[in-house]
Amino acid sequence: MSGWFTKSGPMQDVVISSRVRLARNFKSLPFPTSENIKSAEESISIVKKAVDSVKNLNFKVIDLGSLPQLDQEYLVEIHMMSTDMVGKKIPTALVIKEGNENLAVMVNEEDHLRIQSLMPGLQLEDAYKQCLEFEGIAEFQPKYAFSHEIGYLTSCPTNTGTGLRASAMVHLPALEKTDKMESLIDQCRKMGVAVRGFHGENTKSLGSCYQISNQVTMGFTEHEIISGIDNLIKNIIQLEREARETLRSKFGITFDDMIFRAYGILTNARMLTSEEALRLLSELKLGIDLGMFAEYDTTDIIALMSNVQPASLQKISGKILSPGERDILRANIIREKLKSKTE
Amino acid sequence: MSGWFTKSGPMQDVVISSRVRLARNFKSLPFPTSENIKSAEESISIVKKAVDSVKNLNFKVIDLGSLPQLDQEYLVEIHMMSTDMVGKKIPTALVIKEGNENLAVMVNEEDHLRIQSLMPGLQLEDAYKQCLEFEGIAEFQPKYAFSHEIGYLTSCPTNTGTGLRASAMVHLPALEKTDKMESLIDQCRKMGVAVRGFHGENTKSLGSCYQISNQVTMGFTEHEIISGIDNLIKNIIQLEREARETLRSKFGITFDDMIFRAYGILTNARMLTSEEALRLLSELKLGIDLGMFAEYDTTDIIALMSNVQPASLQKISGKILSPGERDILRANIIREKLKSKTE
């Protein structure tokens, strides 16, 4: 699995990735929050049966209990599953689609099914379509917990109705540096849209990356929710692009100095913490997006931002590394990747 | 004048330069501290006459009043004269020797003559010999204020006797980083030796450079003073070299990381203050001295340390520059110089 984040996508100067997630539960079983081992096993077997019924679609069920801890952490890092899936007391599984790195279905997370599709750049509609392919498997249809009055039922009422969460990971260094983030977050909240840091809830923003997603899942159709977020993201892209131009014209050489210093440290440092690497890569990406380094494209930097996270580094080196060892490997990988493009 | 600091000298890994200064006064005139315009002019005319008597030695007297302010500041920056010479109320002059950038004689500073020789690396004996060539001009001999009991008379009693100050500018980043400077300064003080920052008295150390010089000018012969400082400097060289090896072996990749980061910023930044440039050049020099960058030698860095000072920059650009303009030019010069050696 080389990772969905190594591919380029539309408007990646601002939108790192798009994600759509559908929550579904089986009406015959207790929902995962009150599930026991037996019922959890049963929901996995429903999934396996459904997947078997559409062999031509190449879905593959992975029992997470059999997956090494490091691989599980890696899947969390690349946003293919949530951190709640690691070390859960009931059996869990992940469904992927061979030959398509975008889809990942968590079985027995907060809901029986969390069907999610991750795509580079702004591609919410396409991501939604990928989710539907799995969601629409005929075997599942009569089994979903669904009410004609309120829609799909979920463990947490905040997901009830469509069960849909549409989100985009956006790179907003200029809005951050021009102190516009607070008011943007405020405006979004008033529209029922959440703005969060790099790893979803309860994390702060690293590398000026923010996740923007709908809060309301009921009272709108799926397409209304997706096009609402899509339009909002397009507005934010506009704001961020304007802020970048302002930043560069207002600060001139001070701005260039910041970007080139980031580049100088990235191409020379022998040790980089995750936090510093993300901050510097974010600044370099900003420069690349403004046309400053013709030899790189923004997808290179997005891939590096993901590859230098702790579990990814350990997957690359094939062994458990101490934080100090990771800092050295992280610096080496960034240096070699950036230098390989200038030689 | 390309500057004495662009030449290489012995033990430049630790000793940037050696300086010997002789203070002399003319007994027929009031000493400069109580001199008036007329007597100051007279001391300059004594100097001119003496210089005329030895035309073959190529000494040249420059009336400082006729020299642009920027040139005067430049001479201060490269340690060819003291800051007290700029804007003095009485006439002053500087004697240089054509074809030899090491010698500079200040006329009417604190004493009628401050004969000084500056040489790259550790060359105190040679510097002293150069001073003697001027000091020994036959015309001067009967005119010096000299007492057979106490030696040469000077404006300030701290110079009386030999009138000799022998000093070395040493680069002690490793002793600084291993917190050994305080005890070294203490030990030196007990031996009657002063340790000062980059620009002599009343300045703090920049770029880990310290000036080490004798405090006592009486009760010893000139050769005793010079060989005393010479031996002390050789001990300090040993201490610094050991501290560098310790630093590198103790901190390993953390040490390399510091040096390479300095290099990364120096080769990429678009603005560098004088203070930051000196700090980073000092770290790069340390790396070069330990064999880390084969393409550079330590004299390149010493020359840059001098060339990027404010007056030197303005001489290079041929005009007065604001501090911000200097920061940009400083970054450009360093970047281009360092890159020119890798291409």
Short mmCIF file of N, CA, C and O in Angstrom, two decimals, chain B residues 268-338:
data_model
loop_
_atom_site.label_atom_id
_atom_site.label_comp_id
_atom_site.label_asym_id
_atom_site.label_seq_id
_atom_site.Cartn_x
_atom_site.Cartn_y
_atom_site.Cartn_z
N ASN B 268 20.76 29.67 2.27
CA ASN B 268 19.40 29.87 1.79
C ASN B 268 18.72 31.16 2.25
O ASN B 268 17.85 31.66 1.55
N ALA B 269 19.09 31.66 3.42
CA ALA B 269 18.39 32.83 3.96
C ALA B 269 18.50 34.01 2.99
O ALA B 269 19.48 34.15 2.27
N ARG B 270 17.47 34.83 2.98
CA ARG B 270 17.45 36.05 2.15
C ARG B 270 17.72 37.29 2.98
O ARG B 270 17.84 38.39 2.43
N MET B 271 17.77 37.16 4.28
CA MET B 271 18.08 38.26 5.17
C MET B 271 18.84 37.69 6.37
O MET B 271 18.41 36.69 6.94
N LEU B 272 19.95 38.34 6.71
CA LEU B 272 20.71 37.90 7.88
C LEU B 272 21.20 39.12 8.64
O LEU B 272 21.87 39.98 8.06
N THR B 273 20.86 39.21 9.91
CA THR B 273 21.44 40.28 10.73
C THR B 273 22.91 39.95 10.95
O THR B 273 23.34 38.81 10.81
N SER B 274 23.66 40.97 11.34
CA SER B 274 25.08 40.80 11.62
C SER B 274 25.28 39.75 12.70
O SER B 274 26.13 38.87 12.59
N GLU B 275 24.46 39.84 13.73
CA GLU B 275 24.61 38.93 14.86
C GLU B 275 24.34 37.48 14.47
O GLU B 275 25.11 36.58 14.81
N GLU B 276 23.25 37.27 13.72
CA GLU B 276 22.93 35.89 13.32
C GLU B 276 23.99 35.35 12.36
O GLU B 276 24.42 34.20 12.48
N ALA B 277 24.43 36.21 11.43
CA ALA B 277 25.45 35.77 10.46
C ALA B 277 26.72 35.33 11.19
O ALA B 277 27.29 34.28 10.88
N LEU B 278 27.16 36.12 12.16
CA LEU B 278 28.37 35.77 12.89
C LEU B 278 28.21 34.47 13.66
O LEU B 278 29.11 33.63 13.69
N ARG B 279 27.03 34.30 14.26
CA ARG B 279 26.79 33.07 15.02
C ARG B 279 26.84 31.86 14.09
O ARG B 279 27.50 30.86 14.37
N LEU B 280 26.18 31.97 12.94
CA LEU B 280 26.12 30.83 12.01
C LEU B 280 27.46 30.57 11.35
O LEU B 280 27.88 29.43 11.17
N LEU B 281 28.16 31.66 10.97
CA LEU B 281 29.48 31.49 10.35
C LEU B 281 30.44 30.85 11.36
O LEU B 281 31.28 30.02 10.99
N SER B 282 30.30 31.24 12.61
CA SER B 282 31.13 30.66 13.65
C SER B 282 30.89 29.15 13.75
O SER B 282 31.84 28.35 13.87
N GLU B 283 29.63 28.74 13.67
CA GLU B 283 29.32 27.31 13.74
C GLU B 283 29.83 26.58 12.49
O GLU B 283 30.38 25.48 12.58
N LEU B 284 29.66 27.21 11.33
CA LEU B 284 30.15 26.59 10.10
C LEU B 284 31.67 26.45 10.15
O LEU B 284 32.22 25.41 9.77
N LYS B 285 32.35 27.49 10.64
CA LYS B 285 33.81 27.43 10.76
C LYS B 285 34.23 26.27 11.64
O LYS B 285 35.16 25.52 11.32
N LEU B 286 33.51 26.08 12.74
CA LEU B 286 33.79 24.95 13.63
C LEU B 286 33.69 23.63 12.87
O LEU B 286 34.57 22.75 13.00
N GLY B 287 32.65 23.50 12.05
CA GLY B 287 32.50 22.28 11.25
C GLY B 287 33.64 22.11 10.27
O GLY B 287 34.20 21.02 10.12
N ILE B 288 34.00 23.20 9.61
CA ILE B 288 35.10 23.15 8.63
C ILE B 288 36.40 22.75 9.33
O ILE B 288 37.15 21.92 8.84
N ASP B 289 36.64 23.35 10.48
CA ASP B 289 37.87 23.04 11.23
C ASP B 289 37.93 21.56 11.63
O ASP B 289 39.00 21.01 11.82
N LEU B 290 36.75 20.95 11.76
CA LEU B 290 36.71 19.52 12.12
C LEU B 290 36.61 18.63 10.87
O LEU B 290 36.32 17.44 10.96
N GLY B 291 36.83 19.25 9.70
CA GLY B 291 36.90 18.45 8.47
C GLY B 291 35.56 18.13 7.83
O GLY B 291 35.48 17.25 6.97
N MET B 292 34.50 18.84 8.23
CA MET B 292 33.18 18.48 7.72
C MET B 292 32.86 18.98 6.31
O MET B 292 32.00 18.43 5.65
N PHE B 293 33.46 20.05 5.88
CA PHE B 293 33.14 20.58 4.54
C PHE B 293 34.44 20.76 3.76
O PHE B 293 35.10 21.79 3.87
N ALA B 294 34.78 19.76 2.97
CA ALA B 294 36.07 19.76 2.29
C ALA B 294 36.20 20.91 1.29
O ALA B 294 37.31 21.35 0.98
N GLU B 295 35.07 21.43 0.80
CA GLU B 295 35.12 22.46 -0.24
C GLU B 295 35.49 23.85 0.30
O GLU B 295 35.79 24.75 -0.48
N TYR B 296 35.45 24.03 1.60
CA TYR B 296 35.77 25.33 2.18
C TYR B 296 37.03 25.24 3.03
O TYR B 296 37.35 24.20 3.57
N ASP B 297 37.74 26.38 3.16
CA ASP B 297 38.71 26.41 4.24
C ASP B 297 38.38 27.56 5.18
O ASP B 297 37.61 28.45 4.89
N THR B 298 38.96 27.44 6.35
CA THR B 298 38.56 28.31 7.46
C THR B 298 38.80 29.79 7.15
O THR B 298 38.06 30.66 7.62
N THR B 299 39.81 30.09 6.29
CA THR B 299 40.07 31.48 5.93
C THR B 299 38.90 32.09 5.16
O THR B 299 38.59 33.28 5.32
N ASP B 300 38.22 31.28 4.33
CA ASP B 300 37.02 31.77 3.62
C ASP B 300 36.00 32.32 4.62
O ASP B 300 35.36 33.34 4.38
N ILE B 301 35.84 31.59 5.69
CA ILE B 301 34.80 31.96 6.66
C ILE B 301 35.24 33.18 7.47
O ILE B 301 34.45 34.08 7.75
N ILE B 302 36.54 33.23 7.82
CA ILE B 302 37.05 34.40 8.53
C ILE B 302 36.85 35.65 7.67
O ILE B 302 36.42 36.70 8.15
N ALA B 303 37.13 35.53 6.38
CA ALA B 303 36.95 36.67 5.47
C ALA B 303 35.49 37.09 5.42
O ALA B 303 35.17 38.28 5.48
N LEU B 304 34.57 36.10 5.35
CA LEU B 304 33.15 36.43 5.34
C LEU B 304 32.73 37.11 6.63
O LEU B 304 31.96 38.08 6.62
N MET B 305 33.22 36.61 7.76
CA MET B 305 32.89 37.22 9.05
C MET B 305 33.23 38.70 9.05
O MET B 305 32.52 39.52 9.63
N SER B 306 34.33 39.04 8.41
CA SER B 306 34.73 40.44 8.36
C SER B 306 33.96 41.19 7.28
O SER B 306 33.47 42.30 7.51
N ASN B 307 33.81 40.58 6.11
CA ASN B 307 33.18 41.26 4.97
C ASN B 307 31.72 41.62 5.18
O ASN B 307 31.20 42.50 4.50
N VAL B 308 31.03 40.91 6.06
CA VAL B 308 29.60 41.16 6.20
C VAL B 308 29.28 42.11 7.36
O VAL B 308 28.14 42.25 7.75
N GLN B 309 30.31 42.77 7.87
CA GLN B 309 30.06 43.80 8.87
C GLN B 309 29.51 45.06 8.17
O GLN B 309 29.75 45.26 6.98
N PRO B 310 28.78 45.90 8.92
CA PRO B 310 28.07 47.02 8.29
C PRO B 310 28.91 47.91 7.37
O PRO B 310 28.54 48.12 6.20
N ALA B 311 30.04 48.42 7.82
CA ALA B 311 30.80 49.34 6.98
C ALA B 311 31.41 48.62 5.78
O ALA B 311 31.48 49.17 4.67
N SER B 312 31.82 47.38 5.98
CA SER B 312 32.40 46.61 4.88
C SER B 312 31.36 46.40 3.79
O SER B 312 31.65 46.53 2.60
N LEU B 313 30.13 46.09 4.19
CA LEU B 313 29.05 45.90 3.22
C LEU B 313 28.82 47.18 2.42
O LEU B 313 28.62 47.14 1.20
N GLN B 314 28.85 48.31 3.11
CA GLN B 314 28.59 49.57 2.44
C GLN B 314 29.74 49.94 1.51
O GLN B 314 29.53 50.55 0.46
N LYS B 315 30.95 49.55 1.88
CA LYS B 315 32.06 49.77 0.97
C LYS B 315 31.89 48.89 -0.28
O LYS B 315 32.14 49.35 -1.40
N ILE B 316 31.45 47.66 -0.09
CA ILE B 316 31.24 46.76 -1.23
C ILE B 316 30.17 47.33 -2.16
O ILE B 316 30.34 47.35 -3.38
N SER B 317 29.06 47.82 -1.59
CA SER B 317 27.97 48.30 -2.44
C SER B 317 28.20 49.73 -2.90
O SER B 317 27.51 50.22 -3.78
N GLY B 318 29.16 50.41 -2.29
CA GLY B 318 29.49 51.77 -2.71
C GLY B 318 28.48 52.83 -2.28
O GLY B 318 28.48 53.93 -2.80
N LYS B 319 27.60 52.49 -1.35
CA LYS B 319 26.66 53.50 -0.86
C LYS B 319 26.18 53.18 0.55
O LYS B 319 26.33 52.06 1.03
N ILE B 320 25.58 54.20 1.18
CA ILE B 320 25.03 54.03 2.52
C ILE B 320 23.79 53.14 2.42
O ILE B 320 22.95 53.31 1.54
N LEU B 321 23.70 52.15 3.30
CA LEU B 321 22.58 51.21 3.27
C LEU B 321 21.84 51.25 4.61
O LEU B 321 22.47 51.39 5.66
N SER B 322 20.52 51.09 4.55
CA SER B 322 19.75 50.96 5.79
C SER B 322 20.05 49.59 6.41
O SER B 322 20.51 48.69 5.70
N PRO B 323 19.76 49.42 7.71
CA PRO B 323 20.00 48.10 8.31
C PRO B 323 19.30 46.97 7.54
O PRO B 323 19.88 45.91 7.34
N GLY B 324 18.07 47.21 7.08
CA GLY B 324 17.35 46.17 6.33
C GLY B 324 18.04 45.84 5.02
O GLY B 324 18.15 44.68 4.63
N GLU B 325 18.52 46.87 4.32
CA GLU B 325 19.25 46.64 3.06
C GLU B 325 20.55 45.88 3.31
O GLU B 325 20.95 45.02 2.52
N ARG B 326 21.19 46.20 4.44
CA ARG B 326 22.42 45.48 4.78
C ARG B 326 22.14 44.01 5.04
O ARG B 326 22.92 43.14 4.62
N ASP B 327 21.01 43.72 5.71
CA ASP B 327 20.67 42.32 6.00
C ASP B 327 20.49 41.52 4.71
O ASP B 327 20.87 40.35 4.63
N ILE B 328 19.89 42.17 3.70
CA ILE B 328 19.68 41.49 2.42
C ILE B 328 21.01 41.27 1.69
O ILE B 328 21.32 40.18 1.23
N LEU B 329 21.83 42.34 1.63
CA LEU B 329 23.12 42.23 0.96
C LEU B 329 24.02 41.20 1.68
O LEU B 329 24.72 40.41 1.03
N ARG B 330 23.97 41.22 3.01
CA ARG B 330 24.78 40.27 3.79
C ARG B 330 24.40 38.84 3.42
O ARG B 330 25.28 38.00 3.16
N ALA B 331 23.09 38.57 3.36
CA ALA B 331 22.63 37.21 3.01
C ALA B 331 23.06 36.85 1.59
O ALA B 331 23.52 35.74 1.33
N ASN B 332 22.97 37.81 0.66
CA ASN B 332 23.36 37.55 -0.73
C ASN B 332 24.83 37.21 -0.85
O ASN B 332 25.22 36.27 -1.54
N ILE B 333 25.66 38.02 -0.19
CA ILE B 333 27.12 37.81 -0.28
C ILE B 333 27.51 36.45 0.29
O ILE B 333 28.28 35.70 -0.32
N ILE B 334 26.96 36.13 1.44
CA ILE B 334 27.28 34.84 2.07
C ILE B 334 26.81 33.69 1.18
O ILE B 334 27.55 32.74 0.92
N ARG B 335 25.58 33.80 0.68
CA ARG B 335 25.01 32.73 -0.15
C ARG B 335 25.85 32.51 -1.39
O ARG B 335 26.19 31.38 -1.75
N GLU B 336 26.18 33.63 -2.06
CA GLU B 336 26.93 33.50 -3.31
C GLU B 336 28.34 32.98 -3.07
O GLU B 336 28.83 32.13 -3.81
N LYS B 337 28.97 33.47 -2.01
CA LYS B 337 30.33 33.01 -1.71
C LYS B 337 30.33 31.51 -1.41
O LYS B 337 31.16 30.76 -1.94
N LEU B 338 29.39 31.08 -0.57
CA LEU B 338 29.37 29.67 -0.19
C LEU B 338 28.97 28.79 -1.38
O LEU B 338 29.52 27.71 -1.56
#
